[in-house]
Amino acid sequence: MEKEAVRQLKCEITTCTRCRLSLTRTNAVPGEGPVHSELFFIGEAPGRNEDLTGRPFVGRAGTVLENLLATIGLQRDMVFITSIVKCRPPENRVPGKDEIAACEGYLQKQMDLTAPSILVPMGRLASELVFSHFGLPNIPIGHIHGQLVNPGPYHRDLSIFPVYHPAAVTHNPPIKGIIFEDFRVLGTIIEEKGLKFGHEKRVK
Ligand code: URA
């Protein structure tokens, strides 16, 4: 039943015409991962490689994300990976407020279906969206990255752990040490919470 809901949602996203990004995309990029996963990663928007393949994080930022996951014993297919907008903005521009709003319902449904323990917004925009979604005051990513945030009494089983966007490692090399350290902390939180991934496939 859930698998059917996931399939239906994917179909809705890949045929979506809610905003102008649908006019210039090659493929929408719904996201991918297990139907249930304890970790739910949220990027900003598909880039060129994602647009061409319909898969999230398959370019340079994807390689960084895979390397980060490997340091905590995870492979990309053990976690859910998506972005706040599902279609590539032309020339990789920052998605507009209206485009983010048009896509937000899809992210909400994906979070509901995946039922993760930890949301990991990557970068400023994803972090802002997740904080505002839970009615939390925005805190700049430079201050809140690498910290576990509780979204409030109605979401006791959920935490938010913002990190810098993996693409920042390429644009801003000093971020590399910070984001790897944040993933080390994420690894310890996973241990403490006893979170399990895909039939104990976690290799660390
Ligand atoms: N950056 C994102 O935020 N999302 C992708 O899917 C790829 C790169």
Short mmCIF file of C-alpha atoms and ligand atoms in Angstrom, two decimals:
data_model
loop_
_atom_site.label_atom_id
_atom_site.label_comp_id
_atom_site.label_asym_id
_atom_site.label_seq_id
_atom_site.Cartn_x
_atom_site.Cartn_y
_atom_site.Cartn_z
CA MET A 1 0.00 0.00 0.00
CA GLU A 2 2.77 2.42 0.92
CA LYS A 3 4.74 1.28 -2.10
CA GLU A 4 1.73 2.20 -4.21
CA ALA A 5 1.55 5.64 -2.54
CA VAL A 6 5.26 6.16 -3.25
CA ARG A 7 4.78 5.11 -6.88
CA GLN A 8 1.82 7.44 -7.26
CA LEU A 9 3.69 10.37 -5.74
CA LYS A 10 6.65 9.77 -8.08
CA CYS A 11 4.26 9.79 -11.00
CA GLU A 12 2.69 13.07 -9.81
CA ILE A 13 6.12 14.69 -9.51
CA THR A 14 7.45 13.49 -12.86
CA THR A 15 4.37 14.87 -14.67
CA CYS A 16 4.04 18.05 -12.54
CA THR A 17 3.29 21.36 -14.25
CA ARG A 18 2.75 23.48 -11.10
CA CYS A 19 5.52 25.96 -11.88
CA ARG A 20 7.60 27.33 -14.75
CA LEU A 21 10.49 24.96 -14.04
CA SER A 22 8.43 22.23 -15.70
CA LEU A 23 8.80 24.09 -19.00
CA THR A 24 12.60 23.88 -19.10
CA ARG A 25 13.34 20.55 -17.38
CA THR A 26 14.42 17.39 -19.18
CA ASN A 27 13.34 15.17 -16.28
CA ALA A 28 11.86 15.95 -12.90
CA VAL A 29 13.92 14.48 -10.06
CA PRO A 30 11.58 13.14 -7.36
CA GLY A 31 14.31 11.68 -5.15
CA GLU A 32 15.14 8.13 -4.17
CA GLY A 33 15.64 5.83 -1.24
CA PRO A 34 13.92 3.11 0.77
CA VAL A 35 10.18 3.44 1.45
CA HIS A 36 11.19 3.83 5.11
CA SER A 37 14.52 5.31 6.06
CA GLU A 38 15.81 6.77 9.30
CA LEU A 39 17.73 9.50 7.46
CA PHE A 40 16.15 11.93 5.00
CA PHE A 41 18.54 14.24 3.11
CA ILE A 42 17.22 17.42 1.49
CA GLY A 43 19.26 19.35 -1.08
CA GLU A 44 18.36 22.51 -2.96
CA ALA A 45 17.56 21.70 -6.59
CA PRO A 46 18.63 19.29 -9.33
CA GLY A 47 21.58 20.34 -11.45
CA ARG A 48 22.50 19.35 -15.00
CA ASN A 49 23.35 15.68 -14.36
CA GLU A 50 20.25 15.21 -12.24
CA ASP A 51 18.06 16.83 -14.91
CA LEU A 52 19.48 14.50 -17.56
CA THR A 53 19.12 11.32 -15.50
CA GLY A 54 16.09 12.03 -13.30
CA ARG A 55 18.16 10.96 -10.24
CA PRO A 56 19.21 13.15 -7.28
CA PHE A 57 22.84 13.93 -6.45
CA VAL A 58 24.55 12.13 -9.32
CA GLY A 59 27.05 14.91 -10.15
CA ARG A 60 29.99 16.29 -8.18
CA ALA A 61 27.90 17.14 -5.11
CA GLY A 62 26.61 13.56 -5.22
CA THR A 63 30.14 12.17 -5.04
CA VAL A 64 30.83 14.36 -2.00
CA LEU A 65 27.58 13.17 -0.39
CA GLU A 66 28.48 9.51 -1.06
CA ASN A 67 31.93 10.04 0.48
CA LEU A 68 30.37 11.68 3.53
CA LEU A 69 27.90 8.80 3.92
CA ALA A 70 30.73 6.28 3.58
CA THR A 71 32.52 7.83 6.58
CA ILE A 72 29.55 6.81 8.73
CA GLY A 73 29.23 3.38 7.17
CA LEU A 74 26.28 4.13 4.91
CA GLN A 75 25.64 3.76 1.21
CA ARG A 76 23.34 6.11 -0.65
CA ASP A 77 20.65 3.47 -1.17
CA MET A 78 20.17 3.15 2.62
CA VAL A 79 18.93 6.73 3.02
CA PHE A 80 16.32 8.92 1.34
CA ILE A 81 17.75 11.70 -0.84
CA THR A 82 15.75 14.49 -2.43
CA SER A 83 15.75 18.28 -2.91
CA ILE A 84 13.35 21.11 -2.09
CA VAL A 85 12.51 21.64 -5.75
CA LYS A 86 12.27 18.67 -8.07
CA CYS A 87 13.10 20.38 -11.37
CA ARG A 88 16.33 22.06 -12.43
CA PRO A 89 16.26 25.87 -12.42
CA PRO A 90 17.72 27.20 -15.70
CA GLU A 91 21.49 27.81 -15.44
CA ASN A 92 21.32 26.38 -11.90
CA ARG A 93 19.95 29.65 -10.55
CA VAL A 94 18.60 29.71 -7.01
CA PRO A 95 14.98 28.48 -7.00
CA GLY A 96 12.38 31.24 -6.51
CA LYS A 97 10.05 31.47 -3.50
CA ASP A 98 7.05 30.62 -5.70
CA GLU A 99 8.83 27.57 -7.14
CA ILE A 100 9.75 26.35 -3.65
CA ALA A 101 6.15 26.88 -2.50
CA ALA A 102 4.76 24.99 -5.52
CA CYS A 103 6.95 21.98 -4.66
CA GLU A 104 6.63 21.98 -0.86
CA GLY A 105 3.63 19.63 -0.80
CA TYR A 106 5.71 16.93 -2.50
CA LEU A 107 8.44 17.20 0.12
CA GLN A 108 5.83 17.01 2.88
CA LYS A 109 4.32 13.82 1.40
CA GLN A 110 7.78 12.29 0.99
CA MET A 111 8.63 13.03 4.62
CA ASP A 112 5.31 11.52 5.76
CA LEU A 113 5.81 8.34 3.72
CA THR A 114 9.48 7.88 4.63
CA ALA A 115 8.86 8.59 8.34
CA PRO A 116 12.53 9.30 9.12
CA SER A 117 14.06 9.88 12.55
CA ILE A 118 16.40 12.60 11.33
CA LEU A 119 15.87 15.20 8.62
CA VAL A 120 19.17 16.46 7.20
CA PRO A 121 18.63 19.71 5.30
CA MET A 122 21.76 20.48 3.30
CA GLY A 123 22.56 24.15 2.78
CA ARG A 124 20.92 27.46 3.58
CA LEU A 125 17.72 27.14 1.55
CA ALA A 126 16.83 23.61 2.67
CA SER A 127 17.58 24.49 6.28
CA GLU A 128 15.40 27.64 6.09
CA LEU A 129 12.54 25.69 4.53
CA VAL A 130 12.63 22.91 7.13
CA PHE A 131 12.79 25.39 10.03
CA SER A 132 9.89 27.42 8.69
CA HIS A 133 7.93 24.22 7.94
CA PHE A 134 8.04 23.33 11.65
CA GLY A 135 7.35 26.92 12.75
CA LEU A 136 10.88 27.33 14.11
CA PRO A 137 12.72 30.66 13.91
CA ASN A 138 15.34 30.62 11.22
CA ILE A 139 18.94 30.26 12.38
CA PRO A 140 21.67 30.82 9.77
CA ILE A 141 23.27 27.59 8.56
CA GLY A 142 26.66 28.94 9.68
CA HIS A 143 25.41 28.82 13.28
CA ILE A 144 23.15 25.77 13.33
CA HIS A 145 25.05 23.24 11.17
CA GLY A 146 26.04 20.06 12.98
CA GLN A 147 23.53 20.53 15.79
CA LEU A 148 20.55 18.32 16.57
CA VAL A 149 17.35 20.38 16.72
CA ASN A 150 14.06 19.16 18.13
CA PRO A 151 11.13 20.41 16.05
CA GLY A 152 8.78 20.59 19.05
CA PRO A 153 6.36 18.58 21.21
CA TYR A 154 4.24 17.36 18.28
CA HIS A 155 7.22 15.71 16.61
CA ARG A 156 8.89 13.80 19.44
CA ASP A 157 10.28 11.08 17.17
CA LEU A 158 11.84 13.50 14.72
CA SER A 159 15.01 15.60 14.82
CA ILE A 160 16.62 18.03 12.41
CA PHE A 161 20.36 18.00 11.77
CA PRO A 162 21.33 20.78 9.32
CA VAL A 163 24.62 20.57 7.43
CA TYR A 164 26.27 22.65 4.72
CA HIS A 165 25.43 21.69 1.14
CA PRO A 166 27.96 19.14 -0.23
CA ALA A 167 28.52 21.40 -3.28
CA ALA A 168 29.97 24.01 -0.89
CA VAL A 169 33.02 21.75 -0.51
CA THR A 170 33.93 22.53 -4.13
CA HIS A 171 33.09 26.24 -3.99
CA ASN A 172 34.50 26.88 -0.54
CA PRO A 173 37.25 24.35 0.41
CA PRO A 174 37.45 25.27 4.15
CA ILE A 175 33.89 23.90 4.48
CA LYS A 176 35.24 20.40 3.82
CA GLY A 177 36.61 19.85 7.33
CA ILE A 178 33.42 21.27 8.87
CA ILE A 179 31.02 19.08 6.92
CA PHE A 180 33.07 15.92 7.53
CA GLU A 181 33.14 16.75 11.26
CA ASP A 182 29.35 17.28 11.19
CA PHE A 183 28.91 13.83 9.62
CA ARG A 184 31.14 12.34 12.34
CA VAL A 185 28.74 13.85 14.89
CA LEU A 186 25.78 12.50 12.87
CA GLY A 187 27.38 9.04 13.05
CA THR A 188 27.58 9.24 16.86
CA ILE A 189 23.92 10.34 17.03
CA ILE A 190 22.94 7.35 14.87
CA GLU A 191 24.81 5.06 17.29
CA GLU A 192 23.25 6.68 20.36
CA LYS A 193 19.74 6.43 18.93
CA GLY A 194 20.38 2.86 17.74
CA LEU A 195 19.07 3.66 14.26
CA LYS A 196 19.11 0.75 11.82
CA PHE A 197 19.58 0.82 8.07
CA GLY A 198 18.63 -1.75 5.45
CA HIS A 199 19.01 -5.14 7.15
CA GLU A 200 22.04 -4.14 9.20
CA LYS A 201 23.94 -3.38 6.03
CA ARG A 202 25.69 -0.48 7.77
CA VAL A 203 29.33 -1.48 7.47
CA LYS A 204 30.91 0.54 10.26
N1 URA B 1 22.22 19.61 -5.58
C1 URA B 1 21.01 19.46 -5.01
O1 URA B 1 20.66 20.21 -4.11
N2 URA B 1 20.22 18.48 -5.43
C2 URA B 1 20.58 17.60 -6.38
O2 URA B 1 19.82 16.68 -6.71
C3 URA B 1 21.85 17.78 -6.95
C4 URA B 1 22.65 18.78 -6.54
#
